[in-house]
């Protein structure tokens, strides 16, 4: 068996906690390059995992004809250009979420995917999560009846990541709570409801609690520590409503808000049953049958969704199967997120031309 | 001292639990008429309270020159016509919420109020609630800093009232969960945020869980029992987003939904502090000061908000004071609710002409 | 970078649990000497930490020109003489609390500090505690309005340390519950209220429950085991009242008392708000605003106060910054504690000459 | 049997809830006069109890030779003059606590008692309370060993009575929390410890939370409602320390303070055992015996202390027995309370001349 040789570009948290271990655990893959512009991070990885070559310039990996697949784990602003370069160099690409900073960048990536025919999957890892797939199966199987609305909450009290750094700098990340957390929640909704075309999008995004960097009070910080002389110009609160060909969707999300309650859930409302998924955890199914109201707690075997994602990526390279994480599917949530940001600036709802949407 | 003579029109639950006892407890009021088209309900009231005259036709009360004030406690479809007749007959009016079935009806009521100069207050009783006023004082006093968003949840698992009756018949009630519950939540938001003009309204209302009357499963029913041969054509779920001159507002409301959790709250988000009000109960204040996150539980003296409402109504008749429950103020939530219903039908956001809005 | 070489004098509990680990965790410090007259304790430390030299005579460390800083962790009766020797030998000093056995000794230490210009900080570690600093910030920020009284309780049921040993021998420790526990509580009060000059001090100290060593009943003993043939001539209960330029202060403290309740708290009373600090734990803020009484529970990031203390000591050696733990500040609580003991002997209040106090 | 004819002067709360019912329940007493300058209160009492004569001027009762005993239940500023008039008119007197507004007034009362030989008891009702007497018996019986200190807490969050009225007006009441609540707590301490002579008194009284009457926030008010245009010039917080021939005593008391905890207790510290009495409730006895720490909860038959007080008063008139509530005993707490107020004004401790004290 010839192993698929892989380059991981960007050796930060997501690479080390998810992509690299999953490639190493897959018998058909071989880590060939660890790449990071801060080359010491690449070297640390090579040392730690005892394999591969540390490089600073991803073009070295793209120039190597042995490399078949790349994972892009850089900050968001590099997603589009590296993915495009990689596909044009003949590589298959798994690019972390969000696809890109903007819908325009994502469309460009999609265009090159179509031109080159290489795989371009986005790291919407929840599509490989067991609980999410059980929910999708229930909805597809008609368990919920007509699914008319989904409400989404990704609201934390204090959870701004790396204040002042890449996460909170619009030129790097493209946005804040919506593009970083909302993308996951929205993607679960899209996946479970059959990736419906959006019709209208309205929303408002606020940059409030981190704006005065020194005055931001918190208990702990992921992706920290803070850079108090850095930039904070992204949304820490966002609200929005989306009409689709399927259900309507509303969302309220906060990296930070002055409400000391963490509410991370998705509520799927069907006329026969409903589901409340606690993000990253379990879910409950509510129905009414035979005159009784039922609250059901499902149990199932879980598998590691990152491993599933990588395994599926490696497999689809060989089989040509189009995964649910393909750019053609994920492009829709890029469009919606862009719509919310645009609507927020205009102070008005955006209606998509349905004809164009279906092209 | 000459007592203010009062007629209560409509002798159902709200009259018996709130209006009549409050008039009786006010030393300056005297109950003269109990009116109900089902005259036996009027007679029961007259007997029970040992005073007043039972009548079936409210025009008898309006024709009595001694009557100064009327409370309208009928189903919604009678609000406008009785209020208009009463004002034209020279009576001061306290009309239960919602003002009317539609914005058009409410505007007609307002017009007649302006013509006659009589008092026309709407039963937005939360404006006389202690907790709500403490919150308003905190917001007015700058405690929350800039208030940028309010999210509203009035979601119950199973709480459709009087299935098949007045409450669930659009021609009578004008709507369902939004006009019956949402009006209270929205009114609290408007009151606490200074009754800001709405700029855009978008929303979607769904008539789902009660549609097949016999299949509606529930544990108990207020305003019941169900009439299984009755009408059910109102919203049991509603979602919406409103942009105003002040904060944005999002709401998700359900008389019934297939999620077995009751979430009745309003979250006020300010950049300095936030408040989570549990509807009809207490609230918490969240802030950050001196490097600490603070969660504060306020305690205060509560008074009966219905009594306050009636006392204030009787007093303003004499003093001419314009109460916060005046039709001129409450008309705004009528406009917003109408906007949500209209937007739901069109499948698109409605933008109000701001010039017109300020007239 | 040249590391600051440190000698720790006295290798008992406080050295091993706080000073030494904090020096080791500071990249700019290097442990050079572990000193203890019971040299085996010094040797154990050197072995355990794998660095430094074990010595029995602290003068060896003082004679080493490389040593820049010393921590004094001995029993109280050695504080003054070692600190004075160290400063005269050109060393910077961090001396555990209390500064000394008596005010006279503390004044002598201060005098030598002024002569030599070396750092002399006292181990009033709560000044480096996060909760305490949040409280100080709140008070300084005017959150409490006028702060008029502080009541202090450090009352335990049975907590005499090392009965019969150094802690309970006046010639060694200078006192009991007041000088050992009270010093911490009083220091928090002084720090948070701006280190106000005392005007009058009255108090009474009692040596009761441990007096008959064999009859002292207890559940467990810190700094034990008891030496039943040892000395017990210090206060196990103390009460006092202090008038200052700021608030009045009352205290009731017990290493042991026949009341089976542990009450370790400080209550700061302001006319706008109040704070109850549970010693070593969290605090609550009580206020009244907009007609409501508020009870707030603050959350904040805590850091290790011993580490902060050592870090600040090492840093101030380089920067010359005068810390809030400087002898010039801490001398005031020495004066107050002495005042309580003196007042107890005289059975009368002591009034300080304010002119003199301000010199 | 000839019944003792009684006049009750002042028909407010304490008369109606305690004195009058107790006289009525005593077979040897007969209510002859209800007196109140607001004569309608006297008339209400006469009607309610179906006996006696309602009068507005207490001198009418004093002029009636049949009247043997009077209870003085007026506001504090009338205690001295009525008691003196009554004794001079040959009546025996039970005067509500505090004896008077000031020590000078109390001394005047005592002087007239000595001149006339009539009974003058003060309403220190806790001396007739079962729990308090059990404690006194335990202390007298040596159960606690040497009693060296008593700490007293009468601290409430919000409990100012009748804001702006008699209770909060110094010219009427003589003081606030100390004279109204403290008098009871201090009296219990004095009684249980054998009414020891005070040697020194220091204290500080603060008039803070009610000072701006309109800004005082509270949940409910006893002796209310507030008079917002009234007077508030008394202490709502007081602290003090007393040295006596017996134990030292410290107290912290608050009608109102910005600490949301109610702490109403007395802690008696003995070297063999201690007692914590929850005011108006039960107590616990803490001791150590046979190597064990013991926490004991005593149970005993309780009787009504007000009834005991009245019964004892009526009986001592006949027997000539000198009760523990005699002015000669209670004068000491008047002296102490005056001492605290005087010390507060001077900002210094007051030392009593012991020789004089013993005269």
PDB file of N, CA and C in Angstrom, chain C residues 81-131:
ATOM      1  N   UNK C  81      16.942  41.387  64.800  1.00  0.00           N
ATOM      2  CA  UNK C  81      18.410  41.346  64.760  1.00  0.00           C
ATOM      3  C   UNK C  81      18.931  40.861  63.416  1.00  0.00           C
ATOM      4  N   UNK C  82      18.306  39.843  62.838  1.00  0.00           N
ATOM      5  CA  UNK C  82      18.780  39.365  61.530  1.00  0.00           C
ATOM      6  C   UNK C  82      18.548  40.418  60.453  1.00  0.00           C
ATOM      7  N   UNK C  83      17.358  41.046  60.478  1.00  0.00           N
ATOM      8  CA  UNK C  83      17.066  42.049  59.456  1.00  0.00           C
ATOM      9  C   UNK C  83      18.079  43.184  59.535  1.00  0.00           C
ATOM     10  N   UNK C  84      18.371  43.612  60.759  1.00  0.00           N
ATOM     11  CA  UNK C  84      19.321  44.716  60.934  1.00  0.00           C
ATOM     12  C   UNK C  84      20.716  44.302  60.471  1.00  0.00           C
ATOM     13  N   UNK C  85      21.133  43.122  60.869  1.00  0.00           N
ATOM     14  CA  UNK C  85      22.440  42.626  60.407  1.00  0.00           C
ATOM     15  C   UNK C  85      22.482  42.551  58.884  1.00  0.00           C
ATOM     16  N   UNK C  86      21.421  42.064  58.313  1.00  0.00           N
ATOM     17  CA  UNK C  86      21.399  41.876  56.864  1.00  0.00           C
ATOM     18  C   UNK C  86      21.486  43.211  56.146  1.00  0.00           C
ATOM     19  N   UNK C  87      20.675  44.179  56.569  1.00  0.00           N
ATOM     20  CA  UNK C  87      20.719  45.489  55.903  1.00  0.00           C
ATOM     21  C   UNK C  87      22.101  46.114  56.063  1.00  0.00           C
ATOM     22  N   UNK C  88      22.657  45.980  57.252  1.00  0.00           N
ATOM     23  CA  UNK C  88      23.999  46.564  57.467  1.00  0.00           C
ATOM     24  C   UNK C  88      25.045  45.855  56.613  1.00  0.00           C
ATOM     25  N   UNK C  89      24.754  44.574  56.286  1.00  0.00           N
ATOM     26  CA  UNK C  89      25.662  43.838  55.395  1.00  0.00           C
ATOM     27  C   UNK C  89      25.347  44.118  53.926  1.00  0.00           C
ATOM     28  N   UNK C  90      24.417  45.028  53.692  1.00  0.00           N
ATOM     29  CA  UNK C  90      24.137  45.446  52.307  1.00  0.00           C
ATOM     30  C   UNK C  90      23.120  44.587  51.588  1.00  0.00           C
ATOM     31  N   UNK C  91      22.366  43.788  52.351  1.00  0.00           N
ATOM     32  CA  UNK C  91      21.384  42.920  51.715  1.00  0.00           C
ATOM     33  C   UNK C  91      19.998  43.561  51.742  1.00  0.00           C
ATOM     34  N   UNK C  92      19.204  43.221  50.719  1.00  0.00           N
ATOM     35  CA  UNK C  92      17.786  43.571  50.737  1.00  0.00           C
ATOM     36  C   UNK C  92      17.031  42.489  51.495  1.00  0.00           C
ATOM     37  N   UNK C  93      15.985  42.896  52.236  1.00  0.00           N
ATOM     38  CA  UNK C  93      15.342  41.967  53.156  1.00  0.00           C
ATOM     39  C   UNK C  93      13.846  41.865  52.939  1.00  0.00           C
ATOM     40  N   UNK C  94      13.385  40.614  52.877  1.00  0.00           N
ATOM     41  CA  UNK C  94      11.961  40.339  53.002  1.00  0.00           C
ATOM     42  C   UNK C  94      11.801  39.570  54.307  1.00  0.00           C
ATOM     43  N   UNK C  95      11.133  40.193  55.290  1.00  0.00           N
ATOM     44  CA  UNK C  95      11.017  39.592  56.611  1.00  0.00           C
ATOM     45  C   UNK C  95       9.583  39.159  56.845  1.00  0.00           C
ATOM     46  N   UNK C  96       9.417  37.913  57.259  1.00  0.00           N
ATOM     47  CA  UNK C  96       8.055  37.418  57.498  1.00  0.00           C
ATOM     48  C   UNK C  96       7.337  38.287  58.543  1.00  0.00           C
ATOM     49  N   UNK C  97       6.019  38.216  58.511  1.00  0.00           N
ATOM     50  CA  UNK C  97       5.216  38.953  59.491  1.00  0.00           C
ATOM     51  C   UNK C  97       5.201  38.185  60.807  1.00  0.00           C
ATOM     52  N   UNK C  98       5.021  38.811  61.964  1.00  0.00           N
ATOM     53  CA  UNK C  98       4.992  40.257  62.148  1.00  0.00           C
ATOM     54  C   UNK C  98       6.394  40.833  62.005  1.00  0.00           C
ATOM     55  N   UNK C  99       6.463  42.143  61.766  1.00  0.00           N
ATOM     56  CA  UNK C  99       7.784  42.764  61.604  1.00  0.00           C
ATOM     57  C   UNK C  99       8.706  42.335  62.737  1.00  0.00           C
ATOM     58  N   UNK C 100       8.179  42.433  63.970  1.00  0.00           N
ATOM     59  CA  UNK C 100       9.009  42.067  65.131  1.00  0.00           C
ATOM     60  C   UNK C 100       8.086  41.745  66.303  1.00  0.00           C
ATOM     61  N   UNK C 101       8.701  41.423  67.442  1.00  0.00           N
ATOM     62  CA  UNK C 101       7.911  41.109  68.634  1.00  0.00           C
ATOM     63  C   UNK C 101       7.220  42.348  69.199  1.00  0.00           C
ATOM     64  N   UNK C 102       7.916  43.494  69.083  1.00  0.00           N
ATOM     65  CA  UNK C 102       7.398  44.722  69.698  1.00  0.00           C
ATOM     66  C   UNK C 102       7.539  45.874  68.710  1.00  0.00           C
ATOM     67  N   UNK C 103       6.802  46.930  69.030  1.00  0.00           N
ATOM     68  CA  UNK C 103       6.897  48.142  68.224  1.00  0.00           C
ATOM     69  C   UNK C 103       8.303  48.717  68.299  1.00  0.00           C
ATOM     70  N   UNK C 104       8.903  48.628  69.477  1.00  0.00           N
ATOM     71  CA  UNK C 104      10.256  49.169  69.648  1.00  0.00           C
ATOM     72  C   UNK C 104      11.234  48.476  68.701  1.00  0.00           C
ATOM     73  N   UNK C 105      11.150  47.162  68.619  1.00  0.00           N
ATOM     74  CA  UNK C 105      12.024  46.433  67.687  1.00  0.00           C
ATOM     75  C   UNK C 105      11.752  46.838  66.239  1.00  0.00           C
ATOM     76  N   UNK C 106      10.480  47.006  65.915  1.00  0.00           N
ATOM     77  CA  UNK C 106      10.129  47.378  64.540  1.00  0.00           C
ATOM     78  C   UNK C 106      10.669  48.754  64.199  1.00  0.00           C
ATOM     79  N   UNK C 107      10.598  49.669  65.184  1.00  0.00           N
ATOM     80  CA  UNK C 107      11.146  51.011  64.949  1.00  0.00           C
ATOM     81  C   UNK C 107      12.644  50.955  64.703  1.00  0.00           C
ATOM     82  N   UNK C 108      13.314  50.082  65.449  1.00  0.00           N
ATOM     83  CA  UNK C 108      14.756  49.914  65.267  1.00  0.00           C
ATOM     84  C   UNK C 108      15.059  49.423  63.840  1.00  0.00           C
ATOM     85  N   UNK C 109      14.254  48.464  63.379  1.00  0.00           N
ATOM     86  CA  UNK C 109      14.429  47.947  62.014  1.00  0.00           C
ATOM     87  C   UNK C 109      14.219  49.062  60.994  1.00  0.00           C
ATOM     88  N   UNK C 110      13.168  49.863  61.224  1.00  0.00           N
ATOM     89  CA  UNK C 110      12.879  50.950  60.297  1.00  0.00           C
ATOM     90  C   UNK C 110      14.037  51.951  60.252  1.00  0.00           C
ATOM     91  N   UNK C 111      14.590  52.230  61.446  1.00  0.00           N
ATOM     92  CA  UNK C 111      15.695  53.199  61.546  1.00  0.00           C
ATOM     93  C   UNK C 111      16.879  52.732  60.688  1.00  0.00           C
ATOM     94  N   UNK C 112      17.202  51.434  60.814  1.00  0.00           N
ATOM     95  CA  UNK C 112      18.334  50.908  60.039  1.00  0.00           C
ATOM     96  C   UNK C 112      17.998  50.885  58.551  1.00  0.00           C
ATOM     97  N   UNK C 113      16.753  50.641  58.242  1.00  0.00           N
ATOM     98  CA  UNK C 113      16.363  50.701  56.822  1.00  0.00           C
ATOM     99  C   UNK C 113      16.635  52.099  56.279  1.00  0.00           C
ATOM    100  N   UNK C 114      16.258  53.104  57.047  1.00  0.00           N
ATOM    101  CA  UNK C 114      16.483  54.479  56.599  1.00  0.00           C
ATOM    102  C   UNK C 114      17.974  54.792  56.472  1.00  0.00           C
ATOM    103  N   UNK C 115      18.764  54.278  57.417  1.00  0.00           N
ATOM    104  CA  UNK C 115      20.211  54.524  57.368  1.00  0.00           C
ATOM    105  C   UNK C 115      20.868  53.864  56.163  1.00  0.00           C
ATOM    106  N   UNK C 116      20.454  52.604  55.903  1.00  0.00           N
ATOM    107  CA  UNK C 116      21.163  51.832  54.874  1.00  0.00           C
ATOM    108  C   UNK C 116      20.562  51.994  53.491  1.00  0.00           C
ATOM    109  N   UNK C 117      19.288  52.339  53.448  1.00  0.00           N
ATOM    110  CA  UNK C 117      18.627  52.468  52.138  1.00  0.00           C
ATOM    111  C   UNK C 117      18.326  51.142  51.470  1.00  0.00           C
ATOM    112  N   UNK C 118      18.573  50.040  52.158  1.00  0.00           N
ATOM    113  CA  UNK C 118      18.252  48.733  51.575  1.00  0.00           C
ATOM    114  C   UNK C 118      16.732  48.502  51.672  1.00  0.00           C
ATOM    115  N   UNK C 119      16.245  47.602  50.824  1.00  0.00           N
ATOM    116  CA  UNK C 119      14.816  47.265  50.895  1.00  0.00           C
ATOM    117  C   UNK C 119      14.536  46.521  52.204  1.00  0.00           C
ATOM    118  N   UNK C 120      13.460  46.920  52.891  1.00  0.00           N
ATOM    119  CA  UNK C 120      12.972  46.119  54.023  1.00  0.00           C
ATOM    120  C   UNK C 120      11.457  45.976  53.898  1.00  0.00           C
ATOM    121  N   UNK C 121      11.054  44.859  53.334  1.00  0.00           N
ATOM    122  CA  UNK C 121       9.628  44.564  53.212  1.00  0.00           C
ATOM    123  C   UNK C 121       9.228  43.517  54.241  1.00  0.00           C
ATOM    124  N   UNK C 122       7.961  43.623  54.683  1.00  0.00           N
ATOM    125  CA  UNK C 122       7.441  42.657  55.647  1.00  0.00           C
ATOM    126  C   UNK C 122       6.461  41.726  54.904  1.00  0.00           C
ATOM    127  N   UNK C 123       6.400  40.490  55.367  1.00  0.00           N
ATOM    128  CA  UNK C 123       5.595  39.486  54.645  1.00  0.00           C
ATOM    129  C   UNK C 123       4.092  39.606  54.856  1.00  0.00           C
ATOM    130  N   UNK C 124       3.563  40.809  54.637  1.00  0.00           N
ATOM    131  CA  UNK C 124       2.115  41.015  54.736  1.00  0.00           C
ATOM    132  C   UNK C 124       1.514  40.593  53.396  1.00  0.00           C
ATOM    133  N   UNK C 125       1.436  39.294  53.240  1.00  0.00           N
ATOM    134  CA  UNK C 125       1.199  38.706  51.924  1.00  0.00           C
ATOM    135  C   UNK C 125      -0.178  39.031  51.369  1.00  0.00           C
ATOM    136  N   UNK C 126      -1.123  39.378  52.233  1.00  0.00           N
ATOM    137  CA  UNK C 126      -2.451  39.716  51.724  1.00  0.00           C
ATOM    138  C   UNK C 126      -2.453  40.954  50.835  1.00  0.00           C
ATOM    139  N   UNK C 127      -1.435  41.791  50.992  1.00  0.00           N
ATOM    140  CA  UNK C 127      -1.334  42.946  50.100  1.00  0.00           C
ATOM    141  C   UNK C 127      -1.041  42.514  48.660  1.00  0.00           C
ATOM    142  N   UNK C 128      -0.737  41.255  48.467  1.00  0.00           N
ATOM    143  CA  UNK C 128      -0.494  40.715  47.129  1.00  0.00           C
ATOM    144  C   UNK C 128      -1.588  39.718  46.736  1.00  0.00           C
ATOM    145  N   UNK C 129      -2.659  39.734  47.506  1.00  0.00           N
ATOM    146  CA  UNK C 129      -3.776  38.824  47.253  1.00  0.00           C
ATOM    147  C   UNK C 129      -4.785  39.492  46.333  1.00  0.00           C
ATOM    148  N   UNK C 130      -5.318  38.738  45.384  1.00  0.00           N
ATOM    149  CA  UNK C 130      -6.204  39.336  44.383  1.00  0.00           C
ATOM    150  C   UNK C 130      -7.486  39.869  44.997  1.00  0.00           C
ATOM    151  N   UNK C 131      -8.156  39.056  45.799  1.00  0.00           N
ATOM    152  CA  UNK C 131      -9.431  39.487  46.390  1.00  0.00           C
ATOM    153  C   UNK C 131      -9.241  40.771  47.182  1.00  0.00           C
TER     154      UNK C 131
END
